[in-house]
């Protein structure tokens, strides 16, 4: 949920306006950028399994209008099972998920399982299939064979319905993974000024206000020496996270563990993107900061804001880090050839966002034969970044502007920088018509979506 963050990060005068609005802008290292009274961190409420059978997780997700409080303001939105965020679905790899959407909205909806490789009929797109009409229901059922930090959201009237609060986490865990003392799930959403119309009308949030699980800058109290693992998901319509924290290690991406952990200076997560990180608090407080970020590539000078505090008590030394079963792997060699080319173009002025000059749904369908791995080349010719998301299959990043990544990188959503070209290897092993689009939802709505067919 975001309105002005893109505009304000592009405006170049956001520092002043933040100061004017009284945003606390203190020393970035000691960090107390949040309001004086910080709420306690809480994970989204976990869904209960309605099916006693081993290996099957069953639940009902009732979508309905709901009012809830976000960052201290009451908002008229939508929710699954009355919760914002929706229920946390946590299963183990190999389990079958059976989820029934009961549509109690006054409009059609669907559920898309972002990051899961599901059969086409279960993908929740209103393409060759009708959406779930108001007052009706649909059951989605599929196996989850890969560990993912995934999420679910409507894929009909998407920008509006996700913005109103329809989203939740789908966590598929590998039983071989170690268990942390604190395992956190952070759904990060951003807020700006309300638009003229819509249910948010009249609500004005501070620019670059982020919430996690609906809480503004919550605090988790831990013991020093505890292990803390966090799944971070950016469910914002268009806001980018640019994260840093003392001692933060990135151990996983959206599709399970990384081949080896990394410690980037900034962890950038665009809309739809996710990561798994590990913290090792000793006696020092840790603040997870998000820094101002410009999708137009401008230098940002604003102050970071804290989206989570981890406050230890006790004097144990830091946890050495859990024993994750990392499997070091180099990137696959580029097989050469290009099966599909996607050129991203468009601009803020017109709001017309295009792939290969076409606007969804009037698109040319690229077709790939099943079972033959293929290279997609994505080139961004616009003046702003785009998080590219593919349904149905994860892909490997072969190269960014000709340079292979440091280690094997498996994604379903990847940020394409300005003027950048990325070569992506897809297995083409899932038959169906798969949406390929920008996950900045106003861009997708503005046409930046196409269809990749595997047959
Ligand atoms: Cu998260 Cu096509 O979507
Ligand atoms: Cu975009």
Short mmCIF file of C-alpha atoms and ligand atoms in Angstrom, two decimals:
data_model
loop_
_atom_site.label_atom_id
_atom_site.label_comp_id
_atom_site.label_asym_id
_atom_site.label_seq_id
_atom_site.Cartn_x
_atom_site.Cartn_y
_atom_site.Cartn_z
CA UNK A 1 0.00 0.00 0.00
CA UNK A 2 1.72 3.06 -1.14
CA UNK A 3 0.80 6.24 -2.81
CA UNK A 4 3.49 8.82 -2.80
CA UNK A 5 6.68 7.01 -2.07
CA UNK A 6 7.74 6.81 -5.69
CA UNK A 7 6.87 10.42 -6.25
CA UNK A 8 8.64 11.57 -3.14
CA UNK A 9 11.77 9.54 -3.74
CA UNK A 10 11.93 11.06 -7.18
CA UNK A 11 11.31 14.59 -6.06
CA UNK A 12 14.67 15.25 -4.50
CA UNK A 13 13.18 17.47 -1.81
CA UNK A 14 11.94 14.70 0.39
CA UNK A 15 14.42 15.40 3.15
CA UNK A 16 12.99 18.80 3.79
CA UNK A 17 9.45 17.62 3.68
CA UNK A 18 10.24 14.80 6.10
CA UNK A 19 11.79 17.25 8.50
CA UNK A 20 8.84 19.58 8.12
CA UNK A 21 6.49 16.82 8.97
CA UNK A 22 8.40 16.11 12.12
CA UNK A 23 9.87 12.77 11.17
CA UNK A 24 12.48 12.03 13.77
CA UNK A 25 15.80 12.26 11.98
CA UNK A 26 18.57 11.47 14.38
CA UNK A 27 21.97 9.90 14.13
CA UNK A 28 21.76 6.92 11.79
CA UNK A 29 24.09 4.74 13.86
CA UNK A 30 22.46 5.03 17.26
CA UNK A 31 19.10 5.10 15.54
CA UNK A 32 15.97 6.10 17.17
CA UNK A 33 14.10 7.10 14.07
CA UNK A 34 10.74 5.79 15.24
CA UNK A 35 7.94 7.28 17.31
CA UNK A 36 8.57 7.28 21.07
CA UNK A 37 6.29 4.38 21.91
CA UNK A 38 7.05 1.39 19.80
CA UNK A 39 4.67 -1.56 19.58
CA UNK A 40 5.82 -5.11 20.30
CA UNK A 41 6.61 -7.15 17.25
CA UNK A 42 4.19 -9.97 16.44
CA UNK A 43 4.19 -12.47 13.59
CA UNK A 44 1.05 -12.66 11.49
CA UNK A 45 -1.42 -15.04 13.09
CA UNK A 46 -0.78 -18.55 11.88
CA UNK A 47 -3.47 -20.45 9.96
CA UNK A 48 -4.77 -23.63 11.56
CA UNK A 49 -4.72 -26.81 9.55
CA UNK A 50 -8.31 -28.03 9.10
CA UNK A 51 -7.22 -31.43 7.85
CA UNK A 52 -5.78 -34.00 10.29
CA UNK A 53 -4.12 -36.02 7.50
CA UNK A 54 -0.32 -35.99 7.39
CA UNK A 55 1.14 -33.91 4.60
CA UNK A 56 -2.04 -32.02 3.78
CA UNK A 57 -2.67 -28.48 4.96
CA UNK A 58 -6.20 -27.26 4.48
CA UNK A 59 -7.77 -23.93 5.20
CA UNK A 60 -10.43 -21.48 4.12
CA UNK A 61 -9.58 -17.91 3.21
CA UNK A 62 -12.62 -15.66 3.43
CA UNK A 63 -12.10 -12.37 1.68
CA UNK A 64 -14.33 -9.60 2.99
CA UNK A 65 -14.37 -5.88 3.72
CA UNK A 66 -12.71 -5.11 7.03
CA UNK A 67 -11.58 -2.09 8.95
CA UNK A 68 -8.21 -2.26 10.64
CA UNK A 69 -5.69 0.02 12.23
CA UNK A 70 -2.50 0.75 10.35
CA UNK A 71 0.21 2.84 11.93
CA UNK A 72 -2.35 4.23 14.34
CA UNK A 73 -5.03 5.08 11.77
CA UNK A 74 -8.21 3.20 11.04
CA UNK A 75 -8.44 2.11 7.43
CA UNK A 76 -11.40 0.62 5.56
CA UNK A 77 -9.91 -2.22 3.63
CA UNK A 78 -10.24 -5.85 2.71
CA UNK A 79 -8.93 -8.81 4.68
CA UNK A 80 -8.66 -12.58 4.61
CA UNK A 81 -10.34 -14.10 7.66
CA UNK A 82 -10.59 -10.64 9.21
CA UNK A 83 -6.81 -10.41 9.57
CA UNK A 84 -4.34 -7.95 8.15
CA UNK A 85 -1.99 -9.41 7.04
CA UNK A 86 -3.87 -12.59 6.14
CA UNK A 87 -3.18 -15.84 7.96
CA UNK A 88 0.39 -17.14 7.85
CA UNK A 89 0.36 -20.46 5.99
CA UNK A 90 3.34 -22.54 6.99
CA UNK A 91 3.95 -26.00 5.57
CA UNK A 92 6.86 -28.33 4.89
CA UNK A 93 8.23 -29.08 1.46
CA UNK A 94 6.32 -31.94 -0.13
CA UNK A 95 3.03 -31.02 1.57
CA UNK A 96 -0.18 -30.44 -0.32
CA UNK A 97 -1.97 -27.15 0.28
CA UNK A 98 -5.73 -27.03 -0.14
CA UNK A 99 -7.13 -23.53 0.23
CA UNK A 100 -10.69 -22.46 -0.43
CA UNK A 101 -11.27 -18.84 -1.31
CA UNK A 102 -14.69 -17.67 -0.15
CA UNK A 103 -15.30 -14.43 -1.92
CA UNK A 104 -17.28 -12.18 0.40
CA UNK A 105 -16.29 -9.02 -1.48
CA UNK A 106 -18.71 -7.15 -3.70
CA UNK A 107 -16.43 -7.81 -6.66
CA UNK A 108 -14.65 -10.74 -8.30
CA UNK A 109 -11.27 -11.88 -6.97
CA UNK A 110 -8.72 -14.72 -7.20
CA UNK A 111 -5.72 -15.96 -5.26
CA UNK A 112 -2.31 -16.13 -6.89
CA UNK A 113 0.43 -18.08 -5.07
CA UNK A 114 3.42 -15.86 -5.71
CA UNK A 115 6.63 -17.88 -5.85
CA UNK A 116 5.03 -21.34 -5.95
CA UNK A 117 5.26 -23.43 -9.12
CA UNK A 118 1.63 -24.54 -9.33
CA UNK A 119 -0.39 -26.08 -12.18
CA UNK A 120 -1.84 -23.43 -14.47
CA UNK A 121 -5.46 -23.94 -13.29
CA UNK A 122 -4.31 -23.11 -9.73
CA UNK A 123 -2.41 -19.96 -10.63
CA UNK A 124 -5.24 -17.56 -9.86
CA UNK A 125 -5.05 -15.50 -13.03
CA UNK A 126 -8.18 -14.44 -14.89
CA UNK A 127 -6.67 -15.51 -18.23
CA UNK A 128 -8.44 -18.37 -20.00
CA UNK A 129 -10.24 -18.78 -16.66
CA UNK A 130 -12.97 -16.79 -14.95
CA UNK A 131 -12.20 -15.05 -11.69
CA UNK A 132 -14.07 -16.10 -8.56
CA UNK A 133 -17.27 -14.07 -8.62
CA UNK A 134 -18.61 -12.23 -5.58
CA UNK A 135 -20.48 -14.60 -3.28
CA UNK A 136 -18.90 -17.74 -4.77
CA UNK A 137 -15.89 -19.83 -3.84
CA UNK A 138 -13.08 -21.79 -5.39
CA UNK A 139 -10.71 -24.42 -4.01
CA UNK A 140 -7.04 -24.28 -4.91
CA UNK A 141 -5.01 -27.43 -4.32
CA UNK A 142 -1.44 -28.25 -5.22
CA UNK A 143 1.80 -29.76 -3.96
CA UNK A 144 4.60 -27.58 -2.70
CA UNK A 145 7.85 -29.34 -3.51
CA UNK A 146 10.36 -26.54 -3.07
CA UNK A 147 11.12 -24.41 -0.03
CA UNK A 148 9.90 -20.87 -0.66
CA UNK A 149 9.31 -17.64 1.14
CA UNK A 150 6.18 -17.00 -0.86
CA UNK A 151 3.04 -14.97 -0.54
CA UNK A 152 -0.51 -14.98 -1.77
CA UNK A 153 -2.62 -12.17 -3.16
CA UNK A 154 -5.44 -11.53 -5.66
CA UNK A 155 -4.55 -11.39 -9.35
CA UNK A 156 -7.76 -9.69 -10.44
CA UNK A 157 -8.24 -5.97 -9.86
CA UNK A 158 -4.81 -6.54 -8.34
CA UNK A 159 -3.52 -3.07 -7.63
CA UNK A 160 -6.67 -2.08 -5.73
CA UNK A 161 -7.25 -5.35 -3.88
CA UNK A 162 -3.65 -5.81 -2.74
CA UNK A 163 -3.60 -2.18 -1.70
CA UNK A 164 -6.72 -2.72 0.38
CA UNK A 165 -4.96 -5.42 2.38
CA UNK A 166 -5.43 -8.77 0.64
CA UNK A 167 -2.12 -10.53 1.14
CA UNK A 168 -0.54 -13.15 3.35
CA UNK A 169 2.57 -15.30 3.62
CA UNK A 170 3.03 -18.80 2.26
CA UNK A 171 6.11 -20.30 3.89
CA UNK A 172 7.33 -23.67 2.65
CA UNK A 173 10.11 -24.87 4.91
CA UNK A 174 12.69 -27.56 4.47
CA UNK A 175 12.62 -29.94 7.47
CA UNK A 176 16.44 -30.11 7.22
CA UNK A 177 16.72 -26.45 8.24
CA UNK A 178 17.79 -25.64 11.80
CA UNK A 179 15.26 -23.99 14.08
CA UNK A 180 15.99 -20.49 15.37
CA UNK A 181 14.95 -19.25 18.80
CA UNK A 182 13.02 -16.50 17.07
CA UNK A 183 11.65 -16.97 13.58
CA UNK A 184 10.06 -13.81 12.28
CA UNK A 185 7.87 -13.11 9.30
CA UNK A 186 7.90 -9.47 8.22
CA UNK A 187 5.35 -8.30 5.66
CA UNK A 188 6.60 -4.85 4.84
CA UNK A 189 4.19 -2.37 3.31
CA UNK A 190 4.69 1.30 2.57
CA UNK A 191 2.36 4.23 2.87
CA UNK A 192 2.28 7.72 1.50
CA UNK A 193 -0.36 10.36 1.16
CA UNK A 194 -3.85 9.16 0.38
CA UNK A 195 -5.17 9.61 -3.14
CA UNK A 196 -8.15 11.77 -4.00
CA UNK A 197 -10.49 8.86 -4.11
CA UNK A 198 -10.81 5.42 -2.65
CA UNK A 199 -11.09 4.09 0.83
CA UNK A 200 -7.85 5.71 1.93
CA UNK A 201 -9.19 9.16 1.10
CA UNK A 202 -8.61 11.51 3.97
CA UNK A 203 -5.81 9.48 5.52
CA UNK A 204 -2.43 11.03 5.25
CA UNK A 205 0.55 8.96 6.26
CA UNK A 206 3.99 10.34 6.58
CA UNK A 207 6.06 9.90 3.46
CA UNK A 208 8.15 6.78 3.53
CA UNK A 209 6.10 5.27 6.34
CA UNK A 210 6.65 1.55 6.42
CA UNK A 211 4.77 -0.95 8.48
CA UNK A 212 5.62 -4.57 9.18
CA UNK A 213 2.59 -6.75 9.85
CA UNK A 214 0.66 -3.47 10.17
CA UNK A 215 2.95 -2.23 12.97
CA UNK A 216 5.08 0.85 12.73
CA UNK A 217 8.65 0.18 13.81
CA UNK A 218 7.89 -2.64 16.27
CA UNK A 219 10.41 -4.01 18.76
CA UNK A 220 11.27 -7.62 19.45
CA UNK A 221 12.72 -8.34 22.87
CA UNK A 222 15.26 -11.16 22.92
CA UNK A 223 18.01 -12.57 25.10
CA UNK A 224 21.54 -11.81 24.01
CA UNK A 225 22.99 -14.87 22.34
CA UNK A 226 19.63 -15.89 20.82
CA UNK A 227 19.40 -16.81 17.16
CA UNK A 228 16.98 -14.68 15.14
CA UNK A 229 15.87 -15.50 11.61
CA UNK A 230 13.54 -13.27 9.60
CA UNK A 231 11.64 -13.82 6.37
CA UNK A 232 11.22 -10.35 4.87
CA UNK A 233 8.60 -9.79 2.18
CA UNK A 234 7.96 -6.55 0.32
CA UNK A 235 4.20 -6.53 -0.35
CA UNK A 236 4.06 -2.82 -1.15
CA UNK A 237 2.42 -1.79 -4.42
CA UNK A 238 5.43 0.27 -5.44
CA UNK A 239 7.79 1.05 -2.56
CA UNK A 240 11.34 -0.28 -2.49
CA UNK A 241 13.11 -1.45 0.67
CA UNK A 242 16.82 -0.77 0.90
CA UNK A 243 17.79 -2.52 4.13
CA UNK A 244 20.77 -2.51 6.43
CA UNK A 245 21.33 -3.73 9.97
CA UNK A 246 24.35 -4.35 12.15
CA UNK A 247 25.61 -7.89 11.55
CA UNK A 248 22.74 -8.93 9.23
CA UNK A 249 23.51 -11.99 7.13
CA UNK A 250 21.38 -12.85 4.11
CA UNK A 251 20.95 -16.62 4.13
CA UNK A 252 18.08 -17.16 1.72
CA UNK A 253 16.17 -15.65 -1.14
CA UNK A 254 12.63 -16.09 -2.34
CA UNK A 255 13.31 -19.67 -3.45
CA UNK A 256 15.01 -21.20 -0.40
CA UNK A 257 18.57 -20.93 0.89
CA UNK A 258 21.32 -19.17 -1.00
CA UNK A 259 24.33 -21.31 -2.03
CA UNK A 260 26.29 -19.34 0.62
CA UNK A 261 25.35 -16.47 2.93
CA UNK A 262 26.12 -12.90 1.94
CA UNK A 263 26.49 -9.62 3.80
CA UNK A 264 25.56 -6.91 1.31
CA UNK A 265 25.87 -3.29 2.36
CA UNK A 266 22.21 -2.87 1.34
CA UNK A 267 19.59 -5.54 0.79
CA UNK A 268 17.30 -4.09 -1.87
CA UNK A 269 13.86 -5.65 -2.10
CA UNK A 270 11.50 -4.30 -4.74
CA UNK A 271 7.74 -4.92 -4.69
CA UNK A 272 7.09 -8.68 -4.62
CA UNK A 273 10.65 -9.55 -3.62
CA UNK A 274 11.66 -11.52 -0.51
CA UNK A 275 14.71 -12.66 1.46
CA UNK A 276 15.66 -14.66 4.54
CA UNK A 277 18.12 -13.02 6.93
CA UNK A 278 19.81 -13.94 10.18
CA UNK A 279 20.69 -11.71 13.13
CA UNK A 280 22.96 -12.52 16.06
CA UNK A 281 22.20 -10.06 18.84
CA UNK A 282 24.69 -9.75 21.67
CA UNK A 283 24.30 -6.88 24.11
CA UNK A 284 23.74 -4.22 21.43
CA UNK A 285 20.38 -3.22 20.09
CA UNK A 286 19.90 -3.91 16.39
CA UNK A 287 17.77 -1.73 14.16
CA UNK A 288 16.66 -2.91 10.75
CA UNK A 289 16.77 0.27 8.68
CA UNK A 290 15.33 1.05 5.30
CA UNK A 291 17.10 3.80 3.41
CA UNK A 292 15.52 6.16 0.87
CA UNK A 293 15.71 4.56 -2.54
CA UNK A 294 15.17 6.01 -5.97
CA UNK A 295 13.91 3.80 -8.77
CA UNK A 296 15.07 6.56 -11.10
CA UNK A 297 18.68 6.02 -10.00
CA UNK A 298 19.01 9.38 -8.26
CA UNK A 299 21.23 9.85 -5.24
CA UNK A 300 19.09 9.78 -2.12
CA UNK A 301 20.05 11.89 0.86
CA UNK A 302 17.14 11.30 3.27
CA UNK A 303 17.44 9.61 6.65
CA UNK A 304 16.73 5.90 7.02
CA UNK A 305 13.78 4.71 9.09
CA UNK A 306 13.77 1.68 11.35
CA UNK A 307 11.20 -0.97 10.43
CA UNK A 308 12.15 -3.33 13.29
CA UNK A 309 14.15 -3.12 16.50
CA UNK A 310 15.74 -6.19 18.07
CA UNK A 311 16.45 -5.35 21.68
CA UNK A 312 18.45 -7.86 23.70
CA UNK A 313 18.81 -8.18 27.43
CA UNK A 314 21.55 -10.17 29.13
CA UNK A 315 25.23 -10.30 28.39
CA UNK A 316 25.78 -13.52 26.44
CA UNK A 317 28.01 -13.22 23.41
CA UNK A 318 26.47 -13.30 19.95
CA UNK A 319 25.14 -16.54 18.52
CA UNK A 320 27.67 -17.89 16.01
CA UNK A 321 24.96 -18.45 13.39
CA UNK A 322 22.90 -21.56 12.73
CA UNK A 323 24.14 -24.56 10.75
CA UNK A 324 22.31 -24.01 7.48
CA UNK A 325 22.77 -26.71 4.84
CA UNK A 326 24.29 -24.33 2.30
CA UNK A 327 25.27 -26.00 -0.98
CA UNK A 328 27.79 -23.73 -2.66
CA UNK A 329 26.99 -23.52 -6.37
CA UNK A 330 28.34 -21.50 -9.25
CA UNK A 331 26.02 -19.94 -11.85
CA UNK A 332 25.12 -22.18 -14.80
CA UNK A 333 27.00 -21.40 -17.98
CA UNK A 334 24.99 -19.38 -20.48
CA UNK A 335 23.88 -21.84 -23.18
CA UNK A 336 23.72 -18.97 -25.69
CA UNK A 337 20.78 -18.15 -27.88
CA UNK A 338 17.73 -16.19 -26.83
CA UNK A 339 14.28 -17.80 -26.96
CA UNK A 340 12.32 -14.78 -25.76
CA UNK A 341 13.17 -11.06 -25.58
CA UNK A 342 11.29 -8.66 -23.37
CA UNK A 343 11.95 -4.95 -23.73
CA UNK A 344 10.54 -2.79 -20.92
CA UNK A 345 9.51 0.74 -21.81
CA UNK A 346 7.24 3.45 -20.50
CA UNK A 347 7.19 6.55 -18.43
CA UNK A 348 5.56 8.21 -15.46
CA UNK A 349 4.14 10.99 -17.61
CA UNK A 350 1.83 8.84 -19.70
CA UNK A 351 1.40 5.97 -17.22
CA UNK A 352 1.70 3.71 -20.27
CA UNK A 353 4.00 0.86 -19.40
CA UNK A 354 4.84 -1.60 -22.16
CA UNK A 355 6.64 -4.87 -22.81
CA UNK A 356 7.78 -5.08 -26.45
CA UNK A 357 5.57 -2.09 -27.14
CA UNK A 358 2.42 -4.01 -26.17
CA UNK A 359 -0.05 -3.50 -23.34
CA UNK A 360 -1.71 -6.45 -21.64
CA UNK A 361 -4.02 -8.09 -22.62
CA UNK A 362 -3.27 -7.22 -26.27
CA UNK A 363 0.00 -9.11 -26.32
CA UNK A 364 1.89 -11.49 -28.56
CA UNK A 365 2.24 -14.82 -26.76
CA UNK A 366 5.77 -16.23 -26.78
CA UNK A 367 5.69 -20.03 -26.93
CA UNK A 368 8.27 -22.48 -25.64
CA UNK A 369 8.30 -26.28 -25.98
CA UNK A 370 7.95 -28.13 -22.67
CA UNK A 371 11.11 -29.51 -21.13
CA UNK A 372 13.62 -27.51 -23.14
CA UNK A 373 15.41 -24.98 -20.93
CA UNK A 374 15.34 -21.57 -22.57
CA UNK A 375 16.89 -18.14 -22.14
CA UNK A 376 14.72 -15.07 -21.64
CA UNK A 377 16.47 -11.77 -22.14
CA UNK A 378 14.94 -8.83 -20.31
CA UNK A 379 16.09 -5.35 -21.25
CA UNK A 380 14.97 -2.21 -19.48
CA UNK A 381 14.93 0.84 -21.72
CA UNK A 382 12.86 3.01 -19.38
CA UNK A 383 14.17 5.58 -16.92
CA UNK A 384 13.02 3.63 -13.88
CA UNK A 385 13.67 0.19 -12.38
CA UNK A 386 11.20 -2.68 -12.65
CA UNK A 387 10.85 -5.85 -10.54
CA UNK A 388 10.26 -8.56 -13.17
CA UNK A 389 8.12 -11.46 -11.97
CA UNK A 390 7.38 -14.72 -13.78
CA UNK A 391 4.57 -17.09 -12.80
CA UNK A 392 4.75 -20.89 -12.91
CA UNK A 393 8.50 -21.41 -12.80
CA UNK A 394 11.49 -20.01 -11.00
CA UNK A 395 14.45 -18.95 -13.11
CA UNK A 396 18.21 -18.63 -12.80
CA UNK A 397 19.96 -15.32 -13.39
CA UNK A 398 22.71 -16.09 -15.93
CA UNK A 399 24.07 -12.58 -16.24
CA UNK A 400 23.43 -8.92 -15.57
CA UNK A 401 24.82 -6.76 -18.39
CA UNK A 402 26.97 -9.70 -19.41
CA UNK A 403 28.39 -10.40 -15.95
CA UNK A 404 27.38 -13.64 -14.20
CA UNK A 405 26.38 -13.30 -10.51
CA UNK A 406 28.82 -14.36 -7.76
CA UNK A 407 26.85 -17.51 -7.04
CA UNK A 408 23.90 -19.42 -8.45
CA UNK A 409 20.87 -17.13 -8.13
CA UNK A 410 17.36 -18.61 -8.35
CA UNK A 411 14.50 -16.13 -8.42
CA UNK A 412 10.89 -15.59 -9.33
CA UNK A 413 11.09 -11.80 -8.99
CA UNK A 414 14.20 -9.88 -9.94
CA UNK A 415 14.89 -6.17 -10.10
CA UNK A 416 15.91 -4.91 -13.53
CA UNK A 417 18.00 -1.76 -13.28
CA UNK A 418 17.78 1.18 -15.63
CA UNK A 419 19.25 0.35 -19.06
CA UNK A 420 20.09 -3.09 -17.74
CA UNK A 421 19.91 -6.38 -19.62
CA UNK A 422 19.51 -9.63 -17.73
CA UNK A 423 19.63 -13.12 -19.17
CA UNK A 424 17.43 -15.58 -17.32
CA UNK A 425 17.34 -19.35 -17.71
CA UNK A 426 13.97 -21.01 -17.30
CA UNK A 427 13.40 -24.76 -17.20
CA UNK A 428 10.19 -24.51 -19.28
CA UNK A 429 8.95 -27.56 -17.38
CA UNK A 430 5.48 -26.35 -16.38
CA UNK A 431 2.84 -26.33 -19.08
CA UNK A 432 0.58 -23.30 -19.11
CA UNK A 433 0.17 -19.63 -19.92
CA UNK A 434 2.35 -17.77 -17.45
CA UNK A 435 2.09 -14.10 -16.66
CA UNK A 436 5.40 -12.25 -16.97
CA UNK A 437 5.14 -8.75 -15.56
CA UNK A 438 6.43 -5.86 -13.56
CA UNK A 439 5.43 -6.14 -9.88
CA UNK A 440 5.11 -2.39 -9.41
CA UNK A 441 1.36 -2.82 -9.50
CA UNK A 442 0.49 0.51 -11.18
CA UNK A 443 2.92 -0.49 -13.96
CA UNK A 444 1.30 -3.92 -14.35
CA UNK A 445 -2.09 -2.21 -14.39
CA UNK A 446 -0.72 0.27 -16.94
CA UNK A 447 0.04 -2.60 -19.34
CA UNK A 448 3.44 -3.96 -18.30
CA UNK A 449 2.45 -7.62 -18.40
CA UNK A 450 2.71 -10.32 -21.03
CA UNK A 451 2.16 -14.07 -21.41
CA UNK A 452 4.76 -16.82 -21.77
CA UNK A 453 3.29 -20.09 -23.01
CA UNK A 454 4.86 -23.49 -22.33
CA UNK A 455 3.23 -26.27 -24.35
CU1 LIG B 1 2.70 -11.38 -7.14
CU2 LIG B 1 1.61 -11.84 -11.05
O1 LIG B 1 2.10 -11.57 -9.05
CU1 LIG B 2 7.57 -1.47 -13.54
#
